[in-house]
Coordinates of C-alpha atoms and ligand atoms in Angstrom, one line a residue:
X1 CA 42.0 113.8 -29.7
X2 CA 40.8 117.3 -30.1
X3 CA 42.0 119.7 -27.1
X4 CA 39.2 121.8 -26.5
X5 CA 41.4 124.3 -25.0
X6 CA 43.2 125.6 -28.1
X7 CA 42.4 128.9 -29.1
X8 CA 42.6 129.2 -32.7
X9 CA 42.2 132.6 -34.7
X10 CA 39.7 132.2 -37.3
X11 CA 40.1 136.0 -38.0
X12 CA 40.5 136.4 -42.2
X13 CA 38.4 133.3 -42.9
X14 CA 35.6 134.4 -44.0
X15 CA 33.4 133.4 -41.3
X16 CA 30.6 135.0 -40.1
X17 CA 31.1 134.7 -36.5
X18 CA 34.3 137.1 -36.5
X19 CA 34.7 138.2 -39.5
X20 CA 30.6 139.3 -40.1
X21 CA 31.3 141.8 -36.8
X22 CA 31.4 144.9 -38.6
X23 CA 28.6 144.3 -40.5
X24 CA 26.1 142.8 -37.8
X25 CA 27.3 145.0 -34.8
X26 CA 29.2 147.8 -36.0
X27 CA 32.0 147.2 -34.4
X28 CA 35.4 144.5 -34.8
X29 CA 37.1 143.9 -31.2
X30 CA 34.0 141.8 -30.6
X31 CA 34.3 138.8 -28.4
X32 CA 32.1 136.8 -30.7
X33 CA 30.1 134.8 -29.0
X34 CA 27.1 134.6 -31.0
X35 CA 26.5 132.4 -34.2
X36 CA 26.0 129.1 -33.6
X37 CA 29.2 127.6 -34.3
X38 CA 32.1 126.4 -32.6
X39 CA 35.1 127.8 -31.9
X40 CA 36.7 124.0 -32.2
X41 CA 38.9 122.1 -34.6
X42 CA 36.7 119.2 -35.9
X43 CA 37.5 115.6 -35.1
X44 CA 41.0 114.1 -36.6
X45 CA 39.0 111.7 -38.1
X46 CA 37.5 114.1 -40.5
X47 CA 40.1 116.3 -41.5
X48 CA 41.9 112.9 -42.2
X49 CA 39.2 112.7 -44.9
X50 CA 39.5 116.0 -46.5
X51 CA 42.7 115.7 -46.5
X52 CA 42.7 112.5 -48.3
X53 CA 40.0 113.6 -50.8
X54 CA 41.9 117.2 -51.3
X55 CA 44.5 114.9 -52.8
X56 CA 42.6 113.8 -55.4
X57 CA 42.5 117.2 -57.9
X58 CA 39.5 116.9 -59.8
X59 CA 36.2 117.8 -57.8
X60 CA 33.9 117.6 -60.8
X61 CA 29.9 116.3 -60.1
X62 CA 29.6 113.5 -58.2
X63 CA 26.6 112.0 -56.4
X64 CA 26.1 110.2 -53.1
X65 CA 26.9 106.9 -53.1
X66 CA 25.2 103.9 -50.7
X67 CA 28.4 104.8 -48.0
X68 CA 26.8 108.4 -47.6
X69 CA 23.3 106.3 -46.7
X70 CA 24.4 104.0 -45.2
X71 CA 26.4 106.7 -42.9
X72 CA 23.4 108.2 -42.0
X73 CA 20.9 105.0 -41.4
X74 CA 24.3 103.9 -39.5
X75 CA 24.3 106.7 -36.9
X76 CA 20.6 107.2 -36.3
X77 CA 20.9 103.6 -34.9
X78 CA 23.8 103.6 -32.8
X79 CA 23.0 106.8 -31.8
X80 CA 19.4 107.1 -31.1
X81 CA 18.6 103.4 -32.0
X82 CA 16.0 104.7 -34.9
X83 CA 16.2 102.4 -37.9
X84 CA 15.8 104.2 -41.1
X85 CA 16.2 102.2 -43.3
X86 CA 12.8 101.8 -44.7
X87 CA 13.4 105.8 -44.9
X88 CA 14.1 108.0 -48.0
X89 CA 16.7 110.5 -47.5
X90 CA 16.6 114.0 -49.0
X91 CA 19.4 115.9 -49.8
X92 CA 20.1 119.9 -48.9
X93 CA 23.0 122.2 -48.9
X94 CA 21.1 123.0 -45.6
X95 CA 18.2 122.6 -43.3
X96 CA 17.0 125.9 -43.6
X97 CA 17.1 125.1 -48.0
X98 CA 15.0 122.0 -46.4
X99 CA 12.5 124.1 -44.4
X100 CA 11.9 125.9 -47.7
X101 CA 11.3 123.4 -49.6
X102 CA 8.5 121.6 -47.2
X103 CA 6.9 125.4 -46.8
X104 CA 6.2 125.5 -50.8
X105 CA 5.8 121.4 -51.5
X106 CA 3.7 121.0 -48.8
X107 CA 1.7 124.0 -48.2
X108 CA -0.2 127.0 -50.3
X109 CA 0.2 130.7 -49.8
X110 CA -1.7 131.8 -47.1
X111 CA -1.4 128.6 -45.1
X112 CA -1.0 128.5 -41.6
X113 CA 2.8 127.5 -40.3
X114 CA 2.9 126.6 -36.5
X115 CA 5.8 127.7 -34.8
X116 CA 7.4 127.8 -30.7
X117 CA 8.3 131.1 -29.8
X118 CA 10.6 132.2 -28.7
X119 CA 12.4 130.2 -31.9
X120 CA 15.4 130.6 -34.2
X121 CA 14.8 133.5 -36.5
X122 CA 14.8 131.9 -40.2
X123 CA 11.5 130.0 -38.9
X124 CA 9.7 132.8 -38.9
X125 CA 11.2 134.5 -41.7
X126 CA 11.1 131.3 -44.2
X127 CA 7.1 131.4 -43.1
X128 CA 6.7 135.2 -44.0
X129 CA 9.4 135.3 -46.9
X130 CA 7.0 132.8 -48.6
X131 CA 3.8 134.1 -47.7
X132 CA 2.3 131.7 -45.5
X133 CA 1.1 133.0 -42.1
X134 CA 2.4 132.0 -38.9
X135 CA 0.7 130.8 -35.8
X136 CA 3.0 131.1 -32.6
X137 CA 2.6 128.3 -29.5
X138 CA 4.6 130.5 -27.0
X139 CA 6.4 128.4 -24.7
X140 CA 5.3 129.1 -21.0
X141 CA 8.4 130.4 -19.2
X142 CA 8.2 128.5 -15.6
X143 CA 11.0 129.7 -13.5
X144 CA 13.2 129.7 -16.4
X145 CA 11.8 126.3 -17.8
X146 CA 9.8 126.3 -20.7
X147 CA 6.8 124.0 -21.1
X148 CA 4.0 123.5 -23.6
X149 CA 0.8 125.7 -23.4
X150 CA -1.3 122.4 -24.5
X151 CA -4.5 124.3 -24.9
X152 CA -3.3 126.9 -27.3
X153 CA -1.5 124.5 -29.3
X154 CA -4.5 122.2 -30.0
X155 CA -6.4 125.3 -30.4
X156 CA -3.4 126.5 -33.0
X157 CA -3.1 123.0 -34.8
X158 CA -6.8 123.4 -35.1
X159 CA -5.7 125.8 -38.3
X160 CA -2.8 124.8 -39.0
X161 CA -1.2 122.9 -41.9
X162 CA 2.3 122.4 -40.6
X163 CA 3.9 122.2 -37.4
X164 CA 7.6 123.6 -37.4
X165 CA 9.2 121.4 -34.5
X166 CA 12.7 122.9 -33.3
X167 CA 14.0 119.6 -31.0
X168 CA 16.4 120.4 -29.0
X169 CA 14.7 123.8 -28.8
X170 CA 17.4 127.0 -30.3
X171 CA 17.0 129.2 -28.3
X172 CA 15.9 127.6 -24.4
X173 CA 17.4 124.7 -24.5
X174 CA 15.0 122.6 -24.1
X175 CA 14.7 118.5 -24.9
X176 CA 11.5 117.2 -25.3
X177 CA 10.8 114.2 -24.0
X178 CA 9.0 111.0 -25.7
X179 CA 5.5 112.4 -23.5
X180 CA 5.6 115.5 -25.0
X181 CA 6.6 114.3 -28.5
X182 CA 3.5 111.6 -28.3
X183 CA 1.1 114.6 -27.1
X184 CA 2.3 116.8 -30.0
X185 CA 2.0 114.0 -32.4
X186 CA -1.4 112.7 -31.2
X187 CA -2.5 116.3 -31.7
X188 CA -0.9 117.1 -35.0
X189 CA -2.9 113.7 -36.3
X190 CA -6.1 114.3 -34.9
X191 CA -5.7 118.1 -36.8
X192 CA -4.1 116.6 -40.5
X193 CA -0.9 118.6 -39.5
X194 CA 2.3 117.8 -41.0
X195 CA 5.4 118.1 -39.2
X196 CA 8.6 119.4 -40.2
X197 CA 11.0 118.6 -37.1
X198 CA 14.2 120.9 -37.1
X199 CA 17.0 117.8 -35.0
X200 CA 20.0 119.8 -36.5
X201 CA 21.0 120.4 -32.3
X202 CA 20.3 116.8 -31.6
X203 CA 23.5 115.3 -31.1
X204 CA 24.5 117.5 -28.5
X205 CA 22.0 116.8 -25.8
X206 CA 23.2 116.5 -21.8
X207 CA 22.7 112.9 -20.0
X208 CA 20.8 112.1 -17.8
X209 CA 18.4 113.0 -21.0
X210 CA 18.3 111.7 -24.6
X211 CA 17.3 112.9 -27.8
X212 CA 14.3 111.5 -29.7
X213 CA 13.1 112.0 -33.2
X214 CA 9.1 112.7 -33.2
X215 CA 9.4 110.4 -36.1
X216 CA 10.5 107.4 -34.0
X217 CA 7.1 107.8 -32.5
X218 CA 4.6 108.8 -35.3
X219 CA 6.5 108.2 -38.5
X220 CA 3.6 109.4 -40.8
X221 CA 3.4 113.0 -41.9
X222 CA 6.5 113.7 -40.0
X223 CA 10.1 115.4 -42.2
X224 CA 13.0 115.1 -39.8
X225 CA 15.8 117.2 -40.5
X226 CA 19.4 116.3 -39.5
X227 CA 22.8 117.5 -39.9
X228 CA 26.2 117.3 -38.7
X229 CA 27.0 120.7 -39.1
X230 CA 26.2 121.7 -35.5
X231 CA 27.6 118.7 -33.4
X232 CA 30.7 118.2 -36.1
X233 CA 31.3 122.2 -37.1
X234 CA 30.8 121.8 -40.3
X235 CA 28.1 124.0 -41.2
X236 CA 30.8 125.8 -44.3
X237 CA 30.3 121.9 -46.0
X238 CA 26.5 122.6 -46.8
X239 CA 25.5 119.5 -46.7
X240 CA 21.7 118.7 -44.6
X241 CA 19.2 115.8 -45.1
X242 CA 15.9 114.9 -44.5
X243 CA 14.4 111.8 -43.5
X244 CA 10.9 110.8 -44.3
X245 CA 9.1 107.6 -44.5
X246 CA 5.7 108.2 -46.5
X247 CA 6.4 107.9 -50.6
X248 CA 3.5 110.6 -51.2
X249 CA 5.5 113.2 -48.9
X250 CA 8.7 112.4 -50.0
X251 CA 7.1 112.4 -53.9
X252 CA 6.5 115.8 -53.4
X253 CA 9.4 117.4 -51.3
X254 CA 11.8 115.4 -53.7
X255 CA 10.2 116.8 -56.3
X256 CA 10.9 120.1 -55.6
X257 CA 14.3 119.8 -54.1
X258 CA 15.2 118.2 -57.6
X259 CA 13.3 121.2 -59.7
X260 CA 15.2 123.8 -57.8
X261 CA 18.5 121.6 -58.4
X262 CA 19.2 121.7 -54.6
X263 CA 20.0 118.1 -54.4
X264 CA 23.4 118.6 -55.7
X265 CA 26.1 117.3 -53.4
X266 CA 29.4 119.1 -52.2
X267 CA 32.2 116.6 -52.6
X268 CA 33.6 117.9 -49.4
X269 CA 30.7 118.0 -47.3
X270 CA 29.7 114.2 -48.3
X271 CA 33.2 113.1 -47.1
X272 CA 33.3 114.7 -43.5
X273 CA 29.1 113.6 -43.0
X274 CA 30.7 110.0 -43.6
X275 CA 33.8 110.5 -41.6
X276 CA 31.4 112.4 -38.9
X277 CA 28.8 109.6 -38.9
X278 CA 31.5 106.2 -39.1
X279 CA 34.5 107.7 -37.5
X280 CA 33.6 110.9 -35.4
X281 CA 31.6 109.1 -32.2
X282 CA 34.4 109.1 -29.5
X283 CA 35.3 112.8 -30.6
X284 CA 31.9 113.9 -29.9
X285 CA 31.3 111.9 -26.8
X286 CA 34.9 114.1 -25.8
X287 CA 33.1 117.1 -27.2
X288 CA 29.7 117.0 -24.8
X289 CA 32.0 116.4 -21.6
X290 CA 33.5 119.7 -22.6
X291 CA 30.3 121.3 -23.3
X292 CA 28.5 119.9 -20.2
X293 CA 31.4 121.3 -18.3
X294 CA 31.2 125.1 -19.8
X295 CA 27.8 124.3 -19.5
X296 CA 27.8 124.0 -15.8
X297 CA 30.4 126.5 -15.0
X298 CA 28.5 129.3 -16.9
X299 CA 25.2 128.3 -14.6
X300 CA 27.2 128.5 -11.5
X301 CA 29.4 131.4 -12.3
X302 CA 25.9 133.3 -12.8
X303 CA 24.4 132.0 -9.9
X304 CA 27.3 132.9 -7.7
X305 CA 28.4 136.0 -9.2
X306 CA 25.2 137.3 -11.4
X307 CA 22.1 136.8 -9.6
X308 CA 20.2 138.6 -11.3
X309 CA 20.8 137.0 -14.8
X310 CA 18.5 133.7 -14.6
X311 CA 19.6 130.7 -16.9
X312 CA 17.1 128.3 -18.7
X313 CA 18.2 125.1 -17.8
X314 CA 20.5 123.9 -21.0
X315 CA 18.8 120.8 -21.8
X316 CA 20.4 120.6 -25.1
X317 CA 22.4 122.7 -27.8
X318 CA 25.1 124.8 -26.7
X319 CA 23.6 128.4 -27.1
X320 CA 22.5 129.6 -23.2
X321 CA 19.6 131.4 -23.0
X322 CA 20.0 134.1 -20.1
X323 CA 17.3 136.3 -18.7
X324 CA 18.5 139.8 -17.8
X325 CA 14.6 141.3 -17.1
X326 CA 15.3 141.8 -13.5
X327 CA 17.2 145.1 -14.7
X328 CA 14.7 146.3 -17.0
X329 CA 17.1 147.5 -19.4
X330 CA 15.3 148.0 -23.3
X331 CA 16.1 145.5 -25.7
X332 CA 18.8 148.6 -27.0
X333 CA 20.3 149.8 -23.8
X334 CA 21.1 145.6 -23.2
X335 CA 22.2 145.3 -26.5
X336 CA 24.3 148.4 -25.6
X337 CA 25.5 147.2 -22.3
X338 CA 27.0 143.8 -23.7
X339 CA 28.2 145.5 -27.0
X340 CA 30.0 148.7 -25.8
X341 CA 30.0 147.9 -22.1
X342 CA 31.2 144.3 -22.1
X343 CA 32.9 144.2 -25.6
X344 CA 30.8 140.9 -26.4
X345 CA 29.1 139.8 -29.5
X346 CA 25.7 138.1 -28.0
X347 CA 22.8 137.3 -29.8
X348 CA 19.9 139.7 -28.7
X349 CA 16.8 137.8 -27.3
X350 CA 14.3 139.9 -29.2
X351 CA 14.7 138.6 -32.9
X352 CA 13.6 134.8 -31.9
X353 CA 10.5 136.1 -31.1
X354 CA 8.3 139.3 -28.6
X355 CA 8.7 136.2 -25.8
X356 CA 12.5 136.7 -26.3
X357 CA 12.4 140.5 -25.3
X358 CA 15.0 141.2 -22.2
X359 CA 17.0 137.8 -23.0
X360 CA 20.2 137.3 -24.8
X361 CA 22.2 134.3 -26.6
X362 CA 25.2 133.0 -25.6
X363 CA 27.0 130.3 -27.7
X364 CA 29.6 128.2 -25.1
X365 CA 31.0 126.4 -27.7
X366 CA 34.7 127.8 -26.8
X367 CA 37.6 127.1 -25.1
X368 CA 37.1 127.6 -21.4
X369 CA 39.0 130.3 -21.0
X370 CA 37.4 132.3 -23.3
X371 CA 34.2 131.9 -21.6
X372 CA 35.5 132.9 -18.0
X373 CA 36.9 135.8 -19.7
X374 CA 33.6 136.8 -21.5
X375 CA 31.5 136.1 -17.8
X376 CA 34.0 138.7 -16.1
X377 CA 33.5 141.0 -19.0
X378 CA 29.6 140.8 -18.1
X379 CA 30.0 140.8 -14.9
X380 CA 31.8 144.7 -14.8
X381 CA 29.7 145.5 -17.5
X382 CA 26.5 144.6 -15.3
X383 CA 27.8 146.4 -12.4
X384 CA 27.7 149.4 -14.1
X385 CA 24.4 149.8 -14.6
Ligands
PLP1 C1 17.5 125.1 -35.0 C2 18.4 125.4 -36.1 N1 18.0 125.0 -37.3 C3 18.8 125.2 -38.4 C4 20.0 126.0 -38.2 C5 20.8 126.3 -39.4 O1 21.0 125.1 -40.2 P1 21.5 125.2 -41.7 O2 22.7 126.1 -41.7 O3 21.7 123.9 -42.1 O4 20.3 125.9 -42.4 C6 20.4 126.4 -37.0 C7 21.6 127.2 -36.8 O5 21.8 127.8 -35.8 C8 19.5 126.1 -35.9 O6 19.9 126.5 -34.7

């Protein structure tokens, strides 16, 4: 089984997280903790099947065979007992190709895109970038804990044509549960809305709570979108999927995805979403404890030592979503603080949204040790100001 604890350099890779430094932050001796990957080896099981695949040394086309399927229809039940298989699947190199690809099959320039901000960036750019116009449902920040501002987003829905979903929420962490899936559903009905509902965080959600597709409770007008790339590390292996039920949607988006040739497969990234989905439960079960456990030594660390710096409560995902308003720093001088101050690479609050102005991102997706080294870090760094 995976130890958690190893460091491993991934210096000279190529990836963005330590290698993209320079170019997103201007400076190298970074402690990256900031793209939302992981800083762990994926499970044995997978790099088994690489490795076996590797040996094989022709990677020519190839296409998804019923094993990729029935992977998928496979882990949606024994996961989240949702049966798919009445379901067509939908094949990306990733979910953000997929959120593209709903935007212009599903909707005209100038339509109006519902989003909840604060929200992962490409959501608002994909909207822009293809000019539709975005409608934003801020989530109400209670103590920390986001809820839904039901009035606006009925009002919102009102106009809108489709409802970007992001469940578990990137960046507050938050799980929505089956009363507020049902509400949202009921309203996007009532309104003609279709739903495009971003689950790419889902496997990594904290008991007591569970994850639960919107689609498992309305499955009409609703395109989920899964992945293992964030709960297996695998987001290099381009490989997403959506799942939707009604032939007229799935006409369309299919239609697209197969115009734009976007349906071709990686050879690579087909073997580790089977290995991921048949082989890879008990690693990731290993994998949450972990996470829980940075989780919950992150909260208490900042309520002990940091005060000041409030924590949404980290439903879901492993990106924390920390509050430093108390010192009324700019978005710049914070930026500043954990950059030069702290040496850390942390995602600034401000580009998921206004609502995000005064917060930062941290990914705990590390070994221990480098996150108690990274809280000390902004800990000095906080003292100084
Ligand atoms: C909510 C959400 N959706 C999508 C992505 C990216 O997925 P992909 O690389 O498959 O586009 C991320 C990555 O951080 C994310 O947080």
């Amino acid at each position: 089984m995976t130890n958690f604890d190893t460091i491993i350099n991934r210096k000279g890779t190529g990836c963005f997280k330590y290698d993209g430094l320079q170019m997103m932050y201007q400076k190298e001796e970074l402690l990256p903790l900031w793209v939302a990957d992981m800083d762990f080896a994926v499970s044995e099981a997978i790099q088994r099947a690489l490795a076996k695949r590797l040996q094989h040394p022709i990677f020519g086309y190839n296409f998804r065979t019923s094993d990729f399927s029935a992977a998928i229809e496979h882990w949606q039940k024994s996961q989240y007992d949702w049966d798919i298989s009445a379901y067509k699947i939908v094949t990306t190199p990733s979910l953000m190709t997929a959120l593209a690809i709903c935007v212009l099959s599903l909707t005209d320039q100038g339509d109006k895109i519902l989003i909840q901000t604060p929200v992962y960036p490409p959501f608002h750019a994909i909207v822009k970038e293809h000019s539709r116009q975005l409608l934003k449902n801020p989530l109400i920040n209670k103590d920390g804990k986001y809820e839904i501002d039901w009035e606006d987003f009925a009002e919102k829905a009102a106009q809108a044509k489709l409802f970007v979903l992001c469940n578990p929420h990137n960046p507050v962490g938050k799980v929505f549960s089956p009363a507020e899936l049902q509400r949202m559903s009921e309203i996007c009905t009532q309104n003609d809305v279709l739903i495009f509902s971003d689950e790419i965080h889902a496997d990594i959600v904290y008991p007591p709570l569970k994850h639960h597709s919107i689609a498992s409770i309305q499955s009409s007008g609703v395109i989920t979108g899964v992945s293992p790339a964030k709960s297996f590390n695998l987001a290099g292996l381009a490989t997403a999927i959506m799942i939707i039920k009604d032939e007229a949607l799935f006409q369309k988006v299919n239609e697209l995805n197969n115009s734009m040739h976007t349906f071709m497969g990686n050879t690579f990234g087909i073997t580790a979403l089977i290995a991921a989905y048949t082989e890879s439960a008990d690693w990731l079960k290993a994998l949450k404890a972990y996470l829980q456990e940075n989780r919950d030594l992150l909260a208490n660390y900042l309520a002990k030592e940091l005060p000041r710096v409030k924590m949404s409560p980290c439903e879901g995902t492993y990106l924390a979503w920390l509050d430093f308003r108390d010192y009324a720093l700019s978005d710049e001088e914070l930026m500043s603080v954990m950059r030069d101050q702290a040496g850390l690479a942390l995602n600034a609050g401000n580009t998921f949204g206004d609502e995000g102005s005064g917060f930062m991102r941290l990914n705990f997706a590390c070994p221990r040790s480098v996150l108690q080294k990274a809280l000390a870090k902004i800990k000095a760094a906080m003292e100084t100001v």
